[in-house]
Coordinates of C-alpha atoms in Angstrom, one line a residue:
Chain S
M1 CA 15.5 45.5 -58.9
E2 CA 14.7 42.3 -60.7
K3 CA 18.3 41.1 -60.8
Y4 CA 18.2 41.0 -57.0
I5 CA 15.4 38.5 -57.0
K6 CA 17.3 35.5 -58.1
P7 CA 19.2 35.0 -54.8
F8 CA 15.9 35.0 -52.9
V9 CA 14.4 32.5 -55.3
D10 CA 17.5 30.2 -55.1
A11 CA 17.5 30.5 -51.3
S12 CA 13.8 29.7 -51.0
V13 CA 14.1 26.6 -53.3
G14 CA 17.1 25.4 -51.4
V15 CA 15.7 25.9 -47.9
F16 CA 12.3 24.3 -48.7
S17 CA 14.1 21.3 -50.3
S18 CA 16.8 20.7 -47.7
M19 CA 15.1 21.8 -44.5
V20 CA 11.5 20.8 -45.1
G21 CA 11.9 18.1 -47.7
L22 CA 9.5 19.9 -50.1
S23 CA 10.3 20.4 -53.8
V24 CA 8.9 23.7 -55.0
T25 CA 8.3 25.2 -58.5
V26 CA 8.7 28.9 -59.0
G27 CA 6.1 31.0 -60.8
R28 CA 6.6 34.2 -62.8
P29 CA 7.5 37.1 -60.5
Y30 CA 5.3 40.1 -60.8
L31 CA 4.9 43.6 -59.4
C32 CA 2.4 43.9 -56.6
E33 CA 0.9 46.8 -54.7
I34 CA 1.7 47.6 -51.1
N35 CA -1.7 46.5 -50.0
S36 CA -2.5 43.9 -52.6
P37 CA -5.4 41.7 -51.4
H38 CA -4.4 38.2 -50.4
E39 CA -5.6 35.0 -48.9
W40 CA -2.6 34.2 -46.7
D41 CA -2.9 33.3 -43.0
I42 CA 0.6 33.9 -41.8
S43 CA 3.7 35.9 -42.9
G44 CA 7.2 36.1 -41.7
V45 CA 8.9 39.4 -42.2
I46 CA 12.6 40.3 -42.2
G47 CA 13.9 43.9 -42.6
L48 CA 17.0 44.5 -44.7
T49 CA 19.4 47.4 -43.9
G50 CA 22.9 48.3 -44.8
Q51 CA 23.9 49.3 -48.3
A52 CA 20.3 48.6 -49.4
R53 CA 17.1 48.9 -47.5
G54 CA 13.9 46.9 -47.8
A55 CA 12.2 43.8 -46.6
V56 CA 11.5 40.2 -47.5
V57 CA 8.2 38.6 -46.6
L58 CA 7.2 34.9 -46.7
S59 CA 3.4 34.4 -46.8
M60 CA 1.4 31.2 -46.7
K61 CA -1.9 29.6 -45.8
K62 CA -2.3 28.0 -42.4
D63 CA -2.3 24.4 -43.8
L64 CA 1.2 24.8 -45.3
A65 CA 2.5 26.5 -42.1
L66 CA 1.2 23.6 -40.1
S67 CA 2.6 21.0 -42.4
I68 CA 6.1 22.7 -42.4
T69 CA 6.0 22.9 -38.6
T70 CA 5.0 19.3 -38.3
A71 CA 7.9 18.3 -40.5
L72 CA 10.4 20.4 -38.5
T73 CA 9.2 19.4 -35.1
E74 CA 8.2 15.8 -35.9
K75 CA 5.0 16.5 -33.9
A76 CA 1.5 16.9 -35.5
Q77 CA 0.4 20.6 -35.4
Q78 CA -3.3 21.4 -35.4
E79 CA -3.3 25.2 -34.9
I80 CA -1.1 28.2 -35.3
N81 CA 0.9 28.2 -32.1
E82 CA 4.4 29.2 -30.9
D83 CA 6.0 26.3 -32.8
V84 CA 4.4 27.5 -36.0
V85 CA 5.6 31.1 -35.4
D86 CA 9.1 29.8 -34.6
A87 CA 9.1 27.7 -37.8
V88 CA 7.9 30.4 -40.2
G89 CA 10.4 32.9 -38.5
E90 CA 13.3 30.5 -38.9
L91 CA 12.4 29.8 -42.5
I92 CA 12.4 33.5 -43.5
N93 CA 15.5 34.0 -41.5
I94 CA 17.4 31.3 -43.4
I95 CA 16.0 32.5 -46.8
A96 CA 17.2 36.1 -46.1
G97 CA 20.5 35.0 -44.6
N98 CA 21.3 32.6 -47.5
A99 CA 20.1 35.2 -50.1
K100 CA 22.8 37.6 -48.8
K101 CA 25.4 35.4 -50.3
G102 CA 24.0 35.9 -53.8
L103 CA 23.9 39.7 -53.2
E104 CA 27.3 40.1 -51.6
S105 CA 28.9 41.6 -54.8
D106 CA 26.2 44.2 -54.9
F107 CA 25.4 45.1 -51.3
K108 CA 26.6 44.5 -47.8
L109 CA 23.3 43.8 -45.9
V110 CA 22.2 43.4 -42.3
I111 CA 19.1 41.4 -41.7
S112 CA 16.7 42.0 -38.8
L113 CA 15.2 39.5 -36.4
P114 CA 12.0 38.0 -38.0
T115 CA 8.6 39.3 -37.2
I116 CA 5.5 37.2 -37.6
V117 CA 2.1 38.6 -38.7
E118 CA -0.9 36.3 -38.7
G119 CA -4.7 36.4 -39.3
P120 CA -6.9 36.5 -42.3
K121 CA -6.1 39.5 -44.6
H122 CA -3.3 40.6 -42.3
R123 CA -1.5 43.7 -43.5
I124 CA 2.2 44.1 -44.0
A125 CA 3.5 47.6 -43.4
W126 CA 6.3 48.0 -45.9
P127 CA 9.1 50.3 -45.0
L128 CA 9.5 51.9 -48.4
E129 CA 6.5 53.4 -50.0
Q130 CA 8.2 54.3 -53.3
T131 CA 10.0 51.0 -53.8
R132 CA 8.5 48.3 -56.1
I133 CA 7.5 45.1 -54.4
I134 CA 8.1 41.9 -56.4
C135 CA 5.9 39.0 -55.5
I136 CA 7.3 35.6 -56.4
P137 CA 4.7 32.8 -56.4
F138 CA 5.9 29.2 -55.4
T139 CA 4.0 25.9 -55.5
T140 CA 5.1 22.9 -53.5
G141 CA 5.1 19.4 -54.9
D142 CA 1.9 18.6 -53.0
G143 CA 0.1 21.6 -54.5
N144 CA 0.3 24.2 -51.7
E145 CA 1.2 27.8 -52.7
F146 CA 3.2 30.4 -51.0
W147 CA 4.6 33.9 -51.8
L148 CA 7.9 35.5 -51.3
S149 CA 7.7 39.3 -51.6
V150 CA 10.8 41.3 -51.9
A151 CA 11.4 45.1 -51.8
L152 CA 15.0 46.3 -52.0
E153 CA 16.3 49.8 -52.7
S154 CA 20.0 50.6 -52.9
Q155 CA 21.3 53.1 -50.4
Q156 CA 24.7 53.4 -52.1
G157 CA 25.4 57.0 -53.1
A158 CA 22.1 58.1 -51.4
Chain T
M1 CA 35.6 9.1 -25.5
E2 CA 34.8 11.3 -22.5
S3 CA 31.3 12.8 -22.6
K4 CA 31.3 16.4 -23.9
N5 CA 29.2 19.4 -22.8
I6 CA 27.7 21.1 -25.8
L7 CA 26.1 24.6 -25.5
V8 CA 23.6 25.2 -28.3
V9 CA 22.7 28.9 -28.6
D10 CA 19.8 29.8 -30.9
D11 CA 16.6 31.9 -30.4
S12 CA 14.6 29.3 -32.3
R13 CA 13.7 26.3 -30.2
I14 CA 13.0 24.3 -33.3
M15 CA 16.5 25.1 -34.6
R16 CA 18.1 24.2 -31.3
N17 CA 16.4 20.8 -31.6
I18 CA 17.5 20.3 -35.2
V19 CA 21.1 21.3 -34.2
K20 CA 21.1 18.8 -31.3
N21 CA 19.6 16.0 -33.5
T22 CA 22.2 16.6 -36.2
F23 CA 25.0 16.7 -33.7
A24 CA 23.7 13.4 -32.2
T25 CA 24.4 11.7 -35.5
L26 CA 28.1 12.2 -34.9
N27 CA 27.7 9.5 -32.1
I28 CA 29.8 11.5 -29.7
P29 CA 28.7 11.1 -26.1
C30 CA 27.5 14.4 -24.9
T31 CA 25.2 16.5 -22.7
F32 CA 23.4 19.4 -24.3
F33 CA 22.9 22.8 -22.7
E34 CA 20.7 25.4 -24.4
A35 CA 20.3 29.2 -24.4
P36 CA 18.0 31.4 -26.5
N37 CA 20.4 34.3 -26.8
G38 CA 24.0 35.4 -26.1
K39 CA 23.1 36.9 -22.7
E40 CA 21.8 33.6 -21.3
A41 CA 24.7 31.7 -23.0
L42 CA 27.2 33.8 -21.0
S43 CA 25.5 32.7 -17.7
M44 CA 25.5 29.1 -19.0
L45 CA 29.3 29.3 -19.6
E46 CA 29.8 30.5 -16.0
Q47 CA 27.7 27.7 -14.6
H48 CA 28.9 24.7 -16.6
P49 CA 32.2 23.4 -18.0
I50 CA 31.3 23.7 -21.7
D51 CA 33.5 21.9 -24.3
L52 CA 31.9 23.4 -27.5
V53 CA 29.5 26.2 -28.3
L54 CA 27.3 26.1 -31.4
L55 CA 26.3 29.7 -31.9
D56 CA 23.6 31.4 -34.0
W57 CA 24.2 34.9 -35.2
N58 CA 20.9 36.8 -35.1
M59 CA 19.4 36.7 -31.7
P60 CA 17.7 39.2 -29.3
E61 CA 19.3 40.5 -26.1
L62 CA 22.9 39.7 -27.2
S63 CA 23.7 38.6 -30.8
G64 CA 26.0 35.7 -31.6
I65 CA 28.8 38.0 -32.9
D66 CA 28.6 40.2 -29.7
F67 CA 28.7 37.1 -27.6
L68 CA 31.7 35.9 -29.5
K69 CA 33.6 39.2 -28.9
R70 CA 32.8 39.2 -25.2
V71 CA 33.8 35.6 -24.7
R72 CA 37.1 35.9 -26.6
A73 CA 38.0 38.9 -24.4
M74 CA 37.9 36.6 -21.4
P75 CA 41.3 34.8 -21.1
Q76 CA 39.7 31.6 -19.7
Y77 CA 37.7 31.1 -22.9
R78 CA 40.4 32.0 -25.4
D79 CA 40.7 28.4 -26.6
L80 CA 37.0 27.3 -26.2
P81 CA 35.8 26.0 -29.5
I82 CA 32.9 28.2 -30.7
V83 CA 31.4 27.3 -34.1
M84 CA 28.9 29.7 -35.7
V85 CA 25.7 27.9 -37.0
T86 CA 23.9 30.6 -38.8
S87 CA 21.8 31.5 -41.8
E88 CA 24.3 34.3 -42.5
A89 CA 25.9 33.0 -45.7
A90 CA 27.7 36.1 -47.1
R91 CA 31.5 35.9 -47.2
Y92 CA 31.8 39.2 -45.3
N93 CA 29.9 37.6 -42.4
V94 CA 32.1 34.5 -42.3
I95 CA 35.2 36.7 -42.4
E96 CA 33.9 38.9 -39.5
A97 CA 33.1 35.9 -37.4
L98 CA 36.5 34.3 -38.0
K99 CA 38.2 37.6 -37.3
H100 CA 36.6 37.8 -33.9
G101 CA 37.7 34.3 -33.0
A102 CA 35.1 31.8 -34.3
T103 CA 36.6 28.4 -34.5
D104 CA 34.6 27.5 -37.6
Y105 CA 31.5 28.5 -39.5
I106 CA 28.4 26.4 -40.6
V107 CA 25.7 27.9 -42.7
K108 CA 22.1 26.8 -42.1
P109 CA 20.2 24.7 -43.2
V110 CA 22.5 22.3 -41.3
N111 CA 23.3 18.9 -42.7
E112 CA 24.9 15.8 -41.3
R113 CA 27.9 15.7 -43.6
V114 CA 29.0 19.3 -42.9
F115 CA 28.5 18.7 -39.2
Y116 CA 30.6 15.6 -39.3
E117 CA 33.4 17.2 -41.4
K118 CA 33.6 20.3 -39.2
L119 CA 32.8 19.2 -35.7
S120 CA 34.2 15.7 -35.3
K121 CA 37.7 17.0 -35.8
I122 CA 37.2 19.8 -33.3
I123 CA 35.8 17.5 -30.7
Q124 CA 38.4 14.8 -31.2
L125 CA 41.3 17.3 -30.9
Q126 CA 40.1 18.3 -27.5
P127 CA 42.0 16.8 -24.6

């Protein structure tokens, strides 16, 4: 599973840098539980199907979501609204779509439309109970943190 | 140069604005039309004389690739420039879109240089 993480890391670094203008540093990925406690306020979820099955989730605090949306809309954002939902959805969509390139020699994948989950301690329902979820911590240049969580299980030969 | 009608099809309003702003840097006089999915884009095509479609892939109602297949099946749109502007970066996606008649393919995040290289030629070649 771990070898499939790099395309998602590379895509996240590239998207945050070129689209939002934020440099990010990548922490050490680790295994997390399906219902690991967290402090995030909003998550964007993309389902993955095709020759592998799973999901990729981008989670962050409200302040970072507002700051990203402000950068993308060039309009100050005060609260989570439809622009913020749109921005987080588009970010995870581009991360997942870009990561497919790094995975193309392993799997042919189809990505779903993004779904947004918000609220304190919101819960993500992962599609695969048996699959390990890898959490990748990121920190932006201005000290904000976010997570990318990836679960991917090959369907080839299944 | 005569003003061009550009149809931007993307389910993200933010991305439609980014695409429009990036296209505007080409300094080509144009009017933008917008649609949040392929279904509404089909009605836009019927209502307006569109010169170029900038088309996302993953959208509700009717996806970009299904829109492309439908439009290319209509003889009046056989030569209409349709450029995919999508997060789908895998080679098999690019090949599928080109096979179904996409004029060119741009991977998001969009940048001005790529827009200029790919779109200025398409626009200038138009009568």
